[in-house]
XYZ file of C-alpha atoms in Angstrom:
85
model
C 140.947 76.385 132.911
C 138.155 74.409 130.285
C 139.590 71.681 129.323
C 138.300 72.072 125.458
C 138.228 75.922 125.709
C 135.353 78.118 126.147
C 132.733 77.061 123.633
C 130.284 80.179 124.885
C 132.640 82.474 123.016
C 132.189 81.878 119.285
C 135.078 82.570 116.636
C 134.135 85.956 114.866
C 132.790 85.174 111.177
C 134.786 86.615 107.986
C 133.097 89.566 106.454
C 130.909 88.594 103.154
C 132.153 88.968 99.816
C 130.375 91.232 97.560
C 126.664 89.833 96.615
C 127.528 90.821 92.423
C 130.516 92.075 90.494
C 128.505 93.224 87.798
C 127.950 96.617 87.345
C 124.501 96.162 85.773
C 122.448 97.509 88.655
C 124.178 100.905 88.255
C 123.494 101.288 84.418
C 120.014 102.873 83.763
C 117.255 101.242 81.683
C 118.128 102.956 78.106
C 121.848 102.332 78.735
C 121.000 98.707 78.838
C 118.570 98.078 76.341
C 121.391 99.883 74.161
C 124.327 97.552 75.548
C 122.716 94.294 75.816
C 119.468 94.678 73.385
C 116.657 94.026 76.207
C 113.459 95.161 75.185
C 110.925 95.018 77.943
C 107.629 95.166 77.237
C 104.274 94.361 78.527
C 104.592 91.126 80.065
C 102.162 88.570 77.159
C 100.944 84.700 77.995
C 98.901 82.365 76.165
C 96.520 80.388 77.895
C 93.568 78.153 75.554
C 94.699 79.260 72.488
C 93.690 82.936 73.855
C 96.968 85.809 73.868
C 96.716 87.723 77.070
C 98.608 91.363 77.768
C 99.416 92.861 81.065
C 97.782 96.772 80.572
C 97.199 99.308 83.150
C 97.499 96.817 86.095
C 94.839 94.262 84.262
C 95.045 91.432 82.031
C 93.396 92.102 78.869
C 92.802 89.710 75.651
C 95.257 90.730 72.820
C 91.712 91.769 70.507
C 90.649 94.058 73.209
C 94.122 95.371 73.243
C 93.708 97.292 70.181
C 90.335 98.961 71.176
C 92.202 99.492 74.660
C 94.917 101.604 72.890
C 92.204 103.276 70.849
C 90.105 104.872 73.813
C 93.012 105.600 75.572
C 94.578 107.955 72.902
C 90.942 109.195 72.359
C 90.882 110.081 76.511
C 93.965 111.804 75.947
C 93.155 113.558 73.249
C 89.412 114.704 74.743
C 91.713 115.520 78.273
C 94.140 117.652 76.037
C 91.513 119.572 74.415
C 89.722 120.315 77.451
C 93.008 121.925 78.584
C 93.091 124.332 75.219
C 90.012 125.950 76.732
């Protein structure tokens, strides 16, 4: 018989508590931009004095933003009439 008990068998640890009581995670995007007013947009930083936007995968200068937008409705529109015929 161990004189302090057997320290090679370890007390069995409490189950964890939930990791969030907020239901949140189950509401879908539109749901909460409705309930809680998030708008999420393209990500935008400032760095010189120069406004940068997060497009497409790249970062692009807010002026070339505008011309961005441009030839991509223009692609679309060239891809969608190539489909007509």
């Amino acid at each position: 018989m161990p004189l302090f008990g057997n320290i090679f068998s370890p007390k069995k640890t409490p189950p964890r508590k939930s990791a969030s009581l907020s239901n949140l995670h189950t509401l879908d995007r539109s749901t909460r931009e409705i309930e809680l007013g998030l708008e999420y947009g393209s990500p935008v930083m400032n760095i010189g004095g120069q406004s940068l936007k997060f497009e497409d995968g790249q970062w692009i200068s807010e002026s070339t933003a505008e011309t961005h937008l441009i030839q991509k409705e223009l692609e679309d529109v060239r891809t969608n009439a190539r489909r007509k015929k």
